[in-house]
Amino acid sequence: MADQPQIPGTTLFDGRQARKGYALNSMCFSFNELANRQAFLADEEAYMRSYGLNQEQADAVRARNVLQMIAAGGNAYYLAKLAGIFHLDMQDIGAQQTGMTKAEFQALLRSHA
């Protein structure tokens, strides 16, 4: 949208993104229940289909790429549930955001300590 601020490298989560990511965010919300997390881990593809994820969303989940999930309409708060299932921590996500490996990102953090 032209009236929204443009922040380079940032996907704004607005109404359009919320509608775009409804299926992905609904799936992530379901992970509040242990049984749903277990069902996802048992058969990711079937679980994604059951929530109607589109190709972009499913590809992002398969890639374990949080930035792609955000671009596909994912809300960071809901995606945290999915990141936890994949054992991704904030340093993993920071590395994705900066285009570094996790080890490179950790070294960067240590250099600023």
mmCIF file of C-alpha atoms in Angstrom:
data_model
loop_
_atom_site.group_PDB
_atom_site.id
_atom_site.type_symbol
_atom_site.label_atom_id
_atom_site.label_comp_id
_atom_site.label_asym_id
_atom_site.label_seq_id
_atom_site.Cartn_x
_atom_site.Cartn_y
_atom_site.Cartn_z
ATOM 1 C CA MET A 1 0.000 0.000 0.000
ATOM 2 C CA ALA A 2 1.311 3.425 -0.947
ATOM 3 C CA ASP A 3 0.241 5.051 2.347
ATOM 4 C CA GLN A 4 2.146 2.515 4.457
ATOM 5 C CA PRO A 5 5.736 3.297 5.459
ATOM 6 C CA GLN A 6 8.295 1.352 3.469
ATOM 7 C CA ILE A 7 11.020 -0.203 5.598
ATOM 8 C CA PRO A 8 13.703 -1.910 3.480
ATOM 9 C CA GLY A 9 13.893 -5.622 4.214
ATOM 10 C CA THR A 10 10.751 -5.577 6.359
ATOM 11 C CA THR A 11 7.384 -7.134 5.614
ATOM 12 C CA LEU A 12 4.672 -5.092 7.289
ATOM 13 C CA PHE A 13 2.006 -7.218 8.949
ATOM 14 C CA ASP A 14 -1.169 -5.396 7.995
ATOM 15 C CA GLY A 15 -4.698 -6.459 7.100
ATOM 16 C CA ARG A 16 -3.600 -7.696 3.676
ATOM 17 C CA GLN A 17 -0.857 -9.850 5.193
ATOM 18 C CA ALA A 18 -3.256 -11.111 7.864
ATOM 19 C CA ARG A 19 -5.688 -12.307 5.191
ATOM 20 C CA LYS A 20 -2.846 -13.775 3.134
ATOM 21 C CA GLY A 21 -1.478 -15.701 6.103
ATOM 22 C CA TYR A 22 -4.722 -16.867 7.674
ATOM 23 C CA ALA A 23 -4.146 -20.585 6.961
ATOM 24 C CA LEU A 24 -0.522 -20.520 8.118
ATOM 25 C CA ASN A 25 -1.322 -18.557 11.271
ATOM 26 C CA SER A 26 -4.293 -20.810 12.067
ATOM 27 C CA MET A 27 -2.041 -23.839 11.774
ATOM 28 C CA CYS A 28 0.562 -22.271 14.036
ATOM 29 C CA PHE A 29 -2.105 -21.345 16.608
ATOM 30 C CA SER A 30 -3.145 -24.997 16.686
ATOM 31 C CA PHE A 31 0.297 -25.834 18.104
ATOM 32 C CA ASN A 32 -0.859 -24.592 21.494
ATOM 33 C CA GLU A 33 -2.077 -28.184 21.884
ATOM 34 C CA LEU A 34 0.511 -30.942 22.332
ATOM 35 C CA ALA A 35 -1.552 -33.398 20.267
ATOM 36 C CA ASN A 36 -1.452 -31.004 17.312
ATOM 37 C CA ARG A 37 2.307 -30.559 17.562
ATOM 38 C CA GLN A 38 2.674 -34.329 17.599
ATOM 39 C CA ALA A 39 0.332 -34.719 14.604
ATOM 40 C CA PHE A 40 2.345 -32.151 12.649
ATOM 41 C CA LEU A 41 5.620 -33.895 13.415
ATOM 42 C CA ALA A 42 4.129 -37.260 12.455
ATOM 43 C CA ASP A 43 3.043 -36.046 8.991
ATOM 44 C CA GLU A 44 3.888 -32.447 8.144
ATOM 45 C CA GLU A 45 2.475 -32.604 4.626
ATOM 46 C CA ALA A 46 -0.911 -33.941 5.713
ATOM 47 C CA TYR A 47 -1.103 -31.432 8.541
ATOM 48 C CA MET A 48 -0.320 -28.512 6.215
ATOM 49 C CA ARG A 49 -2.948 -29.752 3.752
ATOM 50 C CA SER A 50 -5.530 -29.997 6.521
ATOM 51 C CA TYR A 51 -5.088 -26.258 7.140
ATOM 52 C CA GLY A 52 -5.091 -25.369 3.454
ATOM 53 C CA LEU A 53 -1.617 -23.856 3.255
ATOM 54 C CA ASN A 54 -0.815 -22.540 -0.202
ATOM 55 C CA GLN A 55 2.364 -23.477 -2.056
ATOM 56 C CA GLU A 56 4.317 -20.429 -0.847
ATOM 57 C CA GLN A 57 3.429 -21.137 2.776
ATOM 58 C CA ALA A 58 4.116 -24.870 2.551
ATOM 59 C CA ASP A 59 7.463 -24.266 0.829
ATOM 60 C CA ALA A 60 8.467 -21.812 3.557
ATOM 61 C CA VAL A 61 7.551 -24.326 6.267
ATOM 62 C CA ARG A 62 9.475 -27.089 4.485
ATOM 63 C CA ALA A 63 12.507 -24.780 4.227
ATOM 64 C CA ARG A 64 12.221 -23.899 7.951
ATOM 65 C CA ASN A 65 12.664 -20.307 6.799
ATOM 66 C CA VAL A 66 10.972 -17.843 9.117
ATOM 67 C CA LEU A 67 11.503 -14.877 6.783
ATOM 68 C CA GLN A 68 9.767 -16.748 3.954
ATOM 69 C CA MET A 69 6.924 -17.580 6.341
ATOM 70 C CA ILE A 70 6.568 -13.898 7.230
ATOM 71 C CA ALA A 71 6.533 -12.977 3.540
ATOM 72 C CA ALA A 72 3.824 -15.634 3.061
ATOM 73 C CA GLY A 73 1.624 -13.866 5.630
ATOM 74 C CA GLY A 74 2.921 -15.386 8.819
ATOM 75 C CA ASN A 75 2.638 -13.417 12.039
ATOM 76 C CA ALA A 76 5.801 -13.524 14.149
ATOM 77 C CA TYR A 77 3.855 -14.360 17.320
ATOM 78 C CA TYR A 78 2.189 -17.390 15.757
ATOM 79 C CA LEU A 79 5.349 -18.449 13.939
ATOM 80 C CA ALA A 80 7.156 -18.689 17.267
ATOM 81 C CA LYS A 81 5.140 -21.855 17.925
ATOM 82 C CA LEU A 82 6.406 -23.386 14.691
ATOM 83 C CA ALA A 83 9.974 -22.230 15.276
ATOM 84 C CA GLY A 84 9.874 -24.020 18.620
ATOM 85 C CA ILE A 85 8.800 -27.267 16.984
ATOM 86 C CA PHE A 86 11.787 -26.967 14.635
ATOM 87 C CA HIS A 87 14.097 -26.165 17.584
ATOM 88 C CA LEU A 88 14.967 -22.779 16.094
ATOM 89 C CA ASP A 89 16.079 -20.193 18.627
ATOM 90 C CA MET A 90 16.426 -16.431 18.287
ATOM 91 C CA GLN A 91 20.007 -16.792 17.058
ATOM 92 C CA ASP A 92 18.834 -19.085 14.253
ATOM 93 C CA ILE A 93 16.246 -16.482 13.273
ATOM 94 C CA GLY A 94 18.763 -13.641 13.572
ATOM 95 C CA ALA A 95 21.108 -15.550 11.277
ATOM 96 C CA GLN A 96 18.299 -15.948 8.724
ATOM 97 C CA GLN A 97 17.516 -12.236 8.929
ATOM 98 C CA THR A 98 21.112 -11.226 8.294
ATOM 99 C CA GLY A 99 21.916 -13.877 5.704
ATOM 100 C CA MET A 100 24.596 -15.402 7.911
ATOM 101 C CA THR A 101 25.173 -18.846 9.271
ATOM 102 C CA LYS A 102 24.301 -19.282 12.921
ATOM 103 C CA ALA A 103 28.004 -19.485 13.798
ATOM 104 C CA GLU A 104 28.699 -16.230 11.936
ATOM 105 C CA PHE A 105 25.784 -14.526 13.670
ATOM 106 C CA GLN A 106 26.966 -15.758 17.079
ATOM 107 C CA ALA A 107 30.466 -14.427 16.339
ATOM 108 C CA LEU A 108 28.943 -11.072 15.420
ATOM 109 C CA LEU A 109 27.045 -10.988 18.707
ATOM 110 C CA ARG A 110 30.193 -11.864 20.660
ATOM 111 C CA SER A 111 32.145 -9.115 18.876
ATOM 112 C CA HIS A 112 29.687 -6.537 20.228
ATOM 113 C CA ALA A 113 29.760 -7.821 23.819
#
